[in-house]
């Protein structure tokens, strides 16, 4: 996997461009936000997350979809249960993943963050294959964006407390951070 610094797109991953993005106001990337998603909830490998981020979700296929059909959201990346990575938005653009949010007193985290969705739920362990994919992707982002650091990686629940709970208690932060620090040092 390689991140093209000119386009903001990763090579050797699946690309599913989303229309749900816009230009970053300052071009800054200094925060990484980890999320979880599954559509329908707790069902995996359905292809519905991709359809949702591309505004192509058929809301008649499942009752849950009717309640989210009006949303226009995206993330930069999705890491599926098997470790496959899909990119929806260039890292140079603003994906619509964080919503109303604040990090260290700074509002509108979409303006300066990259969002990574892990296929999963708050209450089920993530798949082993997702962690090395997340570590590899995180390292690429740390190399490309000098304002991003290990201490500027958080969960959606950290920037939208009370509103969001993901990635949830089943995400192994210690495992993820140890793997990052093992070869990266304490950036």
Short mmCIF file of C-alpha atoms in Angstrom, two decimals:
data_model
loop_
_atom_site.label_atom_id
_atom_site.label_comp_id
_atom_site.label_asym_id
_atom_site.label_seq_id
_atom_site.Cartn_x
_atom_site.Cartn_y
_atom_site.Cartn_z
CA UNK A 1 0.00 0.00 0.00
CA UNK A 2 1.28 3.45 -0.91
CA UNK A 3 -0.28 6.88 -0.45
CA UNK A 4 0.07 9.18 -3.44
CA UNK A 5 0.94 12.57 -1.95
CA UNK A 6 -0.29 14.47 -5.00
CA UNK A 7 -3.77 12.90 -5.20
CA UNK A 8 -4.36 11.76 -1.62
CA UNK A 9 -5.42 8.33 -2.89
CA UNK A 10 -3.86 5.07 -1.73
CA UNK A 11 -2.59 2.74 -4.37
CA UNK A 12 -3.29 -1.00 -4.12
CA UNK A 13 -6.63 -0.54 -2.36
CA UNK A 14 -10.15 -0.56 -3.75
CA UNK A 15 -11.48 2.88 -4.75
CA UNK A 16 -15.20 3.64 -4.43
CA UNK A 17 -15.39 7.42 -4.84
CA UNK A 18 -18.10 9.05 -2.74
CA UNK A 19 -19.85 12.28 -3.72
CA UNK A 20 -20.03 13.15 -0.01
CA UNK A 21 -16.96 15.32 0.45
CA UNK A 22 -15.72 18.83 -0.12
CA UNK A 23 -12.52 20.82 0.03
CA UNK A 24 -10.65 21.14 3.30
CA UNK A 25 -10.71 24.78 4.38
CA UNK A 26 -6.99 24.89 5.22
CA UNK A 27 -5.66 21.66 3.72
CA UNK A 28 -4.62 20.51 7.20
CA UNK A 29 -4.60 16.87 8.33
CA UNK A 30 -3.75 16.62 12.03
CA UNK A 31 -6.25 14.12 13.45
CA UNK A 32 -7.17 10.50 12.75
CA UNK A 33 -10.64 9.33 13.82
CA UNK A 34 -11.48 5.63 14.18
CA UNK A 35 -15.12 4.59 13.68
CA UNK A 36 -17.12 1.41 13.27
CA UNK A 37 -19.96 0.67 10.90
CA UNK A 38 -21.97 -2.28 9.65
CA UNK A 39 -25.06 -2.28 7.46
CA UNK A 40 -27.47 -3.62 8.39
CA UNK A 41 -26.23 -3.36 11.97
CA UNK A 42 -24.08 -6.35 13.02
CA UNK A 43 -24.13 -7.82 9.50
CA UNK A 44 -20.83 -7.93 7.66
CA UNK A 45 -19.60 -8.22 4.05
CA UNK A 46 -22.92 -7.00 2.66
CA UNK A 47 -21.55 -4.23 0.42
CA UNK A 48 -24.11 -1.88 1.95
CA UNK A 49 -21.56 0.42 3.58
CA UNK A 50 -20.08 1.09 0.15
CA UNK A 51 -23.56 1.76 -1.27
CA UNK A 52 -24.38 4.04 1.68
CA UNK A 53 -21.25 6.15 1.21
CA UNK A 54 -22.00 6.43 -2.51
CA UNK A 55 -25.66 7.43 -1.95
CA UNK A 56 -26.80 4.21 -3.65
CA UNK A 57 -28.32 2.37 -0.69
CA UNK A 58 -31.72 0.88 -1.53
CA UNK A 59 -33.76 1.86 1.52
CA UNK A 60 -36.41 -0.77 0.72
CA UNK A 61 -33.97 -3.64 1.36
CA UNK A 62 -33.99 -3.39 5.16
CA UNK A 63 -36.10 -1.44 7.69
CA UNK A 64 -32.96 0.13 9.22
CA UNK A 65 -32.06 1.71 5.88
CA UNK A 66 -35.21 3.86 5.85
CA UNK A 67 -33.99 5.74 8.92
CA UNK A 68 -30.62 6.60 7.38
CA UNK A 69 -31.67 7.18 3.76
CA UNK A 70 -31.57 10.98 4.18
CA UNK A 71 -27.97 11.01 5.44
CA UNK A 72 -25.10 12.07 3.20
CA UNK A 73 -21.95 10.76 4.86
CA UNK A 74 -18.62 9.22 3.97
CA UNK A 75 -15.26 8.35 5.40
CA UNK A 76 -11.86 8.30 3.83
CA UNK A 77 -11.42 4.54 4.37
CA UNK A 78 -13.25 1.36 5.31
CA UNK A 79 -11.38 -1.69 6.61
CA UNK A 80 -13.49 -4.80 6.22
CA UNK A 81 -13.40 -7.87 8.46
CA UNK A 82 -10.92 -9.63 6.15
CA UNK A 83 -8.56 -6.63 6.24
CA UNK A 84 -9.47 -5.36 2.76
CA UNK A 85 -9.21 -1.57 2.51
CA UNK A 86 -11.55 0.62 0.46
CA UNK A 87 -11.01 4.34 -0.03
CA UNK A 88 -13.96 6.68 -0.66
CA UNK A 89 -12.45 10.18 -0.42
CA UNK A 90 -8.98 11.56 -1.09
CA UNK A 91 -7.08 12.30 2.10
CA UNK A 92 -6.59 15.79 0.74
CA UNK A 93 -10.35 16.41 0.83
CA UNK A 94 -12.81 16.62 3.70
CA UNK A 95 -14.93 13.49 4.14
CA UNK A 96 -18.18 13.79 6.08
CA UNK A 97 -17.56 11.34 8.92
CA UNK A 98 -17.30 13.20 12.24
CA UNK A 99 -20.42 15.37 12.30
CA UNK A 100 -20.76 17.74 15.23
CA UNK A 101 -17.41 17.21 16.92
CA UNK A 102 -14.60 18.76 18.92
CA UNK A 103 -10.98 17.76 19.59
CA UNK A 104 -9.06 19.64 22.32
CA UNK A 105 -11.52 22.52 22.03
CA UNK A 106 -11.38 22.74 18.24
CA UNK A 107 -14.74 22.22 16.53
CA UNK A 108 -15.61 20.69 13.14
CA UNK A 109 -13.15 17.80 13.14
CA UNK A 110 -13.97 16.95 9.52
CA UNK A 111 -11.97 20.05 8.58
CA UNK A 112 -8.66 18.58 9.78
CA UNK A 113 -9.14 14.82 10.15
CA UNK A 114 -9.03 11.56 8.26
CA UNK A 115 -11.79 9.09 9.08
CA UNK A 116 -11.26 5.33 9.06
CA UNK A 117 -14.29 3.07 9.44
CA UNK A 118 -13.78 -0.45 10.71
CA UNK A 119 -16.46 -2.92 9.70
CA UNK A 120 -17.86 -3.86 13.07
CA UNK A 121 -20.04 -2.96 16.01
CA UNK A 122 -19.55 -1.61 19.51
CA UNK A 123 -20.27 -4.99 21.10
CA UNK A 124 -18.39 -7.54 18.96
CA UNK A 125 -14.63 -8.00 18.79
CA UNK A 126 -12.99 -6.74 15.63
CA UNK A 127 -11.40 -9.30 13.34
CA UNK A 128 -7.68 -10.01 13.71
CA UNK A 129 -7.12 -9.11 10.03
CA UNK A 130 -8.36 -5.57 10.63
CA UNK A 131 -5.58 -4.58 13.03
CA UNK A 132 -2.56 -5.02 10.72
CA UNK A 133 -4.46 -3.28 7.93
CA UNK A 134 -5.26 -0.39 10.27
CA UNK A 135 -1.64 -0.19 11.48
CA UNK A 136 -0.30 -0.17 7.90
CA UNK A 137 -2.76 2.53 6.85
CA UNK A 138 -2.06 4.60 9.96
CA UNK A 139 1.68 4.44 9.33
CA UNK A 140 1.16 5.71 5.77
CA UNK A 141 -0.87 8.63 7.11
CA UNK A 142 1.70 9.41 9.82
CA UNK A 143 4.45 9.50 7.18
CA UNK A 144 2.48 11.70 4.80
CA UNK A 145 0.99 14.20 7.27
CA UNK A 146 3.58 15.56 9.74
CA UNK A 147 0.92 17.27 11.91
CA UNK A 148 -0.60 13.86 12.59
CA UNK A 149 0.86 11.90 15.49
CA UNK A 150 0.03 8.88 17.63
CA UNK A 151 -1.39 11.16 20.33
CA UNK A 152 -3.74 12.69 17.74
CA UNK A 153 -5.57 9.42 17.03
CA UNK A 154 -8.96 9.01 18.69
CA UNK A 155 -12.31 7.34 18.46
CA UNK A 156 -15.50 8.94 17.21
CA UNK A 157 -16.76 8.70 20.78
CA UNK A 158 -13.87 10.93 21.92
CA UNK A 159 -14.79 13.81 19.61
CA UNK A 160 -18.58 13.42 19.89
CA UNK A 161 -19.16 12.16 23.45
CA UNK A 162 -22.77 11.46 24.30
CA UNK A 163 -23.66 11.39 20.61
CA UNK A 164 -21.38 8.61 19.35
CA UNK A 165 -19.99 5.44 20.96
CA UNK A 166 -17.76 4.02 18.25
CA UNK A 167 -15.40 2.35 17.80
CA UNK A 168 -16.75 0.96 21.08
CA UNK A 169 -15.38 -1.06 23.97
CA UNK A 170 -14.47 -4.05 21.80
CA UNK A 171 -11.85 -2.07 19.88
CA UNK A 172 -8.45 -3.01 21.31
CA UNK A 173 -6.75 0.36 21.64
CA UNK A 174 -3.79 -1.16 23.52
CA UNK A 175 -3.14 -3.68 20.73
CA UNK A 176 -3.40 -1.00 18.04
CA UNK A 177 -1.17 1.54 19.81
CA UNK A 178 1.42 -1.08 20.76
CA UNK A 179 1.66 -2.21 17.15
CA UNK A 180 2.08 1.40 15.99
CA UNK A 181 4.72 2.20 18.59
CA UNK A 182 6.55 -1.08 18.13
CA UNK A 183 8.09 0.03 14.86
CA UNK A 184 7.21 3.70 14.67
CA UNK A 185 8.67 5.07 17.87
CA UNK A 186 6.72 7.62 19.85
CA UNK A 187 5.83 10.11 17.12
#
